Amino acid sequence: MNNFKLFKRQTVNELSTFYSFLIGFIIAIIIGSIILLIQDKNPIDTFSLMLRLSVGSVNSLSSSLNKAIPLILAGLGISIINSVKLWNIGAEGQIFLGAIAVNFIYINTQFNNPSFHILVLLLAGFVGGSVCILIPAITKVVFGVNEIITTLLTNYIVFGVTIFLINGPWKDPKSLNFPAAAYVGEEVFLPTVFGKLVLDF
């Protein structure tokens, strides 16, 4: 019987990284196709439709980018932390708390200058996300608590606060009894670049 052993690579070049992503993509396509075939669906038609709806026009491409940009920024932030051998599993909670901070400031402040108001809201989002990671950072430095646990648990705390707010004090009366907060006003919307892509791109 052959004994297989896995060894960690000493160096990883760009070509091997590309091949890893390519193999992963191909495996995902194969698994997705198998699932679709089991459900009597045509994989080619399904993937073609997904492609058209996501990048098939200016509006669909810009909408996809609008949804992807917050996740990309969160990923970049996590990569900085990972570069110093620390782990942040709480990016989702940090995004949520940033959004909570933005909504809180929007509800409780008024500015005559929309540009200044947008700047204040951007800073509020930054502070909200920073506060969410501050607690795991303090417990790591002071008590030596594993940051994987604390960043993961802060997600659930922030989710609980979010659920309370959208079902309670921030619930939109026009939401037809769905748990949702009211949208911020158009005066603080970022301008669009092309299609529906906003300036934060």
GROMACS .gro file of C-alpha atoms in nm:
model
  201
    1MET     CA    1   0.000   0.000   0.000
    2ASN     CA    2   0.133   0.343  -0.095
    3ASN     CA    3   0.161   0.596   0.183
    4PHE     CA    4   0.078   0.946   0.067
    5LYS     CA    5   0.221   1.245   0.250
    6LEU     CA    6   0.144   1.611   0.209
    7PHE     CA    7   0.425   1.862   0.233
    8LYS     CA    8   0.392   2.238   0.261
    9ARG     CA    9   0.550   2.423  -0.027
   10GLN     CA   10   0.847   2.639   0.062
   11THR     CA   11   0.764   2.888  -0.211
   12VAL     CA   12   0.449   2.954  -0.414
   13ASN     CA   13   0.492   3.116  -0.754
   14GLU     CA   14   0.229   3.303  -0.954
   15LEU     CA   15   0.187   3.021  -1.205
   16SER     CA   16   0.100   2.763  -0.940
   17THR     CA   17  -0.145   3.008  -0.783
   18PHE     CA   18  -0.313   3.057  -1.121
   19TYR     CA   19  -0.338   2.683  -1.176
   20SER     CA   20  -0.488   2.637  -0.828
   21PHE     CA   21  -0.762   2.890  -0.901
   22LEU     CA   22  -0.820   2.741  -1.246
   23ILE     CA   23  -0.855   2.387  -1.111
   24GLY     CA   24  -1.089   2.508  -0.837
   25PHE     CA   25  -1.303   2.692  -1.093
   26ILE     CA   26  -1.325   2.384  -1.317
   27ILE     CA   27  -1.419   2.161  -1.023
   28ALA     CA   28  -1.690   2.408  -0.919
   29ILE     CA   29  -1.832   2.410  -1.274
   30ILE     CA   30  -1.834   2.029  -1.284
   31ILE     CA   31  -2.005   1.994  -0.945
   32GLY     CA   32  -2.259   2.263  -1.036
   33SER     CA   33  -2.331   2.092  -1.368
   34ILE     CA   34  -2.388   1.757  -1.196
   35ILE     CA   35  -2.635   1.915  -0.953
   36LEU     CA   36  -2.820   2.085  -1.240
   37LEU     CA   37  -2.835   1.762  -1.442
   38ILE     CA   38  -2.979   1.579  -1.141
   39GLN     CA   39  -3.256   1.841  -1.138
   40ASP     CA   40  -3.312   1.801  -1.515
   41LYS     CA   41  -3.171   2.146  -1.592
   42ASN     CA   42  -2.940   2.235  -1.878
   43PRO     CA   43  -2.604   2.349  -1.731
   44ILE     CA   44  -2.509   2.547  -2.043
   45ASP     CA   45  -2.836   2.742  -2.042
   46THR     CA   46  -2.811   2.803  -1.668
   47PHE     CA   47  -2.453   2.927  -1.673
   48SER     CA   48  -2.524   3.139  -1.982
   49LEU     CA   49  -2.818   3.301  -1.802
   50MET     CA   50  -2.603   3.365  -1.495
   51LEU     CA   51  -2.341   3.528  -1.716
   52ARG     CA   52  -2.593   3.751  -1.893
   53LEU     CA   53  -2.761   3.861  -1.571
   54SER     CA   54  -2.431   3.939  -1.397
   55VAL     CA   55  -2.216   4.097  -1.671
   56GLY     CA   56  -2.430   4.088  -1.986
   57SER     CA   57  -2.506   4.462  -1.993
   58VAL     CA   58  -2.383   4.788  -1.843
   59ASN     CA   59  -2.657   4.788  -1.579
   60SER     CA   60  -2.606   4.424  -1.482
   61LEU     CA   61  -2.227   4.466  -1.467
   62SER     CA   62  -2.251   4.782  -1.258
   63SER     CA   63  -2.504   4.618  -1.023
   64SER     CA   64  -2.272   4.321  -0.977
   65LEU     CA   65  -1.980   4.552  -0.901
   66ASN     CA   66  -2.191   4.746  -0.648
   67LYS     CA   67  -2.256   4.422  -0.460
   68ALA     CA   68  -1.899   4.298  -0.496
   69ILE     CA   69  -1.710   4.612  -0.390
   70PRO     CA   70  -1.795   4.593  -0.015
   71LEU     CA   71  -1.690   4.227  -0.011
   72ILE     CA   72  -1.370   4.306  -0.201
   73LEU     CA   73  -1.282   4.584   0.042
   74ALA     CA   74  -1.352   4.354   0.336
   75GLY     CA   75  -1.129   4.090   0.180
   76LEU     CA   76  -0.848   4.341   0.133
   77GLY     CA   77  -0.878   4.443   0.497
   78ILE     CA   78  -0.859   4.081   0.608
   79SER     CA   79  -0.554   4.022   0.389
   80ILE     CA   80  -0.370   4.300   0.574
   81ILE     CA   81  -0.444   4.131   0.907
   82ASN     CA   82  -0.344   3.790   0.769
   83SER     CA   83  -0.010   3.933   0.658
   84VAL     CA   84   0.088   3.964   1.026
   85LYS     CA   85  -0.027   3.607   1.101
   86LEU     CA   86  -0.357   3.707   1.264
   87TRP     CA   87  -0.705   3.587   1.169
   88ASN     CA   88  -1.018   3.796   1.128
   89ILE     CA   89  -1.338   3.592   1.091
   90GLY     CA   90  -1.562   3.889   1.171
   91ALA     CA   91  -1.564   4.086   0.846
   92GLU     CA   92  -1.939   4.041   0.801
   93GLY     CA   93  -2.013   4.171   1.149
   94GLN     CA   94  -1.780   4.466   1.090
   95ILE     CA   95  -1.968   4.555   0.772
   96PHE     CA   96  -2.300   4.532   0.956
   97LEU     CA   97  -2.183   4.748   1.247
   98GLY     CA   98  -2.047   5.003   1.000
   99ALA     CA   99  -2.392   5.012   0.836
  100ILE     CA  100  -2.557   5.050   1.178
  101ALA     CA  101  -2.329   5.344   1.257
  102VAL     CA  102  -2.410   5.507   0.922
  103ASN     CA  103  -2.785   5.471   0.978
  104PHE     CA  104  -2.760   5.600   1.335
  105ILE     CA  105  -2.574   5.914   1.227
  106TYR     CA  106  -2.810   5.966   0.933
  107ILE     CA  107  -3.119   5.946   1.154
  108ASN     CA  108  -2.984   6.176   1.425
  109THR     CA  109  -2.801   6.444   1.225
  110GLN     CA  110  -2.886   6.696   0.957
  111PHE     CA  111  -2.646   6.887   0.735
  112ASN     CA  112  -2.718   7.149   0.472
  113ASN     CA  113  -2.421   7.038   0.263
  114PRO     CA  114  -2.485   6.691   0.111
  115SER     CA  115  -2.116   6.640   0.030
  116PHE     CA  116  -2.017   6.702   0.391
  117HIS     CA  117  -2.301   6.477   0.507
  118ILE     CA  118  -2.172   6.195   0.285
  119LEU     CA  119  -1.821   6.241   0.428
  120VAL     CA  120  -1.957   6.221   0.784
  121LEU     CA  121  -2.147   5.902   0.701
  122LEU     CA  122  -1.838   5.745   0.543
  123LEU     CA  123  -1.640   5.824   0.858
  124ALA     CA  124  -1.923   5.679   1.069
  125GLY     CA  125  -1.904   5.353   0.874
  126PHE     CA  126  -1.528   5.343   0.923
  127VAL     CA  127  -1.561   5.401   1.298
  128GLY     CA  128  -1.839   5.143   1.332
  129GLY     CA  129  -1.636   4.872   1.163
  130SER     CA  130  -1.329   4.967   1.367
  131VAL     CA  131  -1.521   4.941   1.694
  132CYS     CA  132  -1.633   4.590   1.599
  133ILE     CA  133  -1.273   4.473   1.557
  134LEU     CA  134  -1.151   4.671   1.860
  135ILE     CA  135  -1.300   4.428   2.113
  136PRO     CA  136  -1.123   4.119   1.970
  137ALA     CA  137  -0.802   4.322   1.941
  138ILE     CA  138  -0.814   4.425   2.307
  139THR     CA  139  -0.892   4.074   2.431
  140LYS     CA  140  -0.606   3.940   2.217
  141VAL     CA  141  -0.350   4.189   2.349
  142VAL     CA  142  -0.461   4.202   2.713
  143PHE     CA  143  -0.585   3.849   2.780
  144GLY     CA  144  -0.433   3.648   2.495
  145VAL     CA  145  -0.774   3.528   2.373
  146ASN     CA  146  -0.767   3.363   2.031
  147GLU     CA  147  -0.886   3.620   1.775
  148ILE     CA  148  -1.059   3.353   1.566
  149ILE     CA  149  -1.309   3.292   1.846
  150THR     CA  150  -1.370   3.656   1.938
  151THR     CA  151  -1.406   3.785   1.581
  152LEU     CA  152  -1.644   3.500   1.500
  153LEU     CA  153  -1.856   3.560   1.810
  154THR     CA  154  -1.878   3.935   1.749
  155ASN     CA  155  -2.055   3.849   1.423
  156TYR     CA  156  -2.345   3.696   1.614
  157ILE     CA  157  -2.361   3.987   1.858
  158VAL     CA  158  -2.385   4.238   1.573
  159PHE     CA  159  -2.639   4.020   1.390
  160GLY     CA  160  -2.852   4.017   1.705
  161VAL     CA  161  -2.834   4.396   1.733
  162THR     CA  162  -2.925   4.429   1.365
  163ILE     CA  163  -3.227   4.199   1.402
  164PHE     CA  164  -3.343   4.398   1.704
  165LEU     CA  165  -3.313   4.731   1.522
  166ILE     CA  166  -3.488   4.630   1.199
  167ASN     CA  167  -3.769   4.465   1.394
  168GLY     CA  168  -3.791   4.744   1.652
  169PRO     CA  169  -3.693   5.111   1.661
  170TRP     CA  170  -3.564   5.128   1.303
  171LYS     CA  171  -3.836   4.924   1.137
  172ASP     CA  172  -3.978   5.091   0.828
  173PRO     CA  173  -4.357   5.142   0.866
  174LYS     CA  174  -4.387   5.102   0.488
  175SER     CA  175  -4.213   4.763   0.481
  176LEU     CA  176  -4.544   4.570   0.485
  177ASN     CA  177  -4.445   4.410   0.817
  178PHE     CA  178  -4.117   4.277   0.678
  179PRO     CA  179  -3.811   4.329   0.901
  180ALA     CA  180  -3.640   4.615   0.719
  181ALA     CA  181  -3.509   4.961   0.794
  182ALA     CA  182  -3.598   5.261   0.581
  183TYR     CA  183  -3.355   5.358   0.306
  184VAL     CA  184  -3.141   5.665   0.355
  185GLY     CA  185  -3.243   5.966   0.149
  186GLU     CA  186  -3.123   6.026  -0.204
  187GLU     CA  187  -2.942   6.340  -0.089
  188VAL     CA  188  -2.664   6.121   0.052
  189PHE     CA  189  -2.646   5.880  -0.241
  190LEU     CA  190  -2.307   5.866  -0.408
  191PRO     CA  191  -2.316   5.968  -0.776
  192THR     CA  192  -2.307   5.700  -1.041
  193VAL     CA  193  -2.015   5.657  -1.281
  194PHE     CA  194  -2.179   5.443  -1.549
  195GLY     CA  195  -2.498   5.242  -1.541
  196LYS     CA  196  -2.574   5.181  -1.174
  197LEU     CA  197  -2.211   5.181  -1.058
  198VAL     CA  198  -2.169   5.432  -0.775
  199LEU     CA  199  -1.860   5.644  -0.718
  200ASP     CA  200  -1.719   5.424  -0.439
  201PHE     CA  201  -1.578   5.203  -0.718
   0.00000   0.00000   0.00000
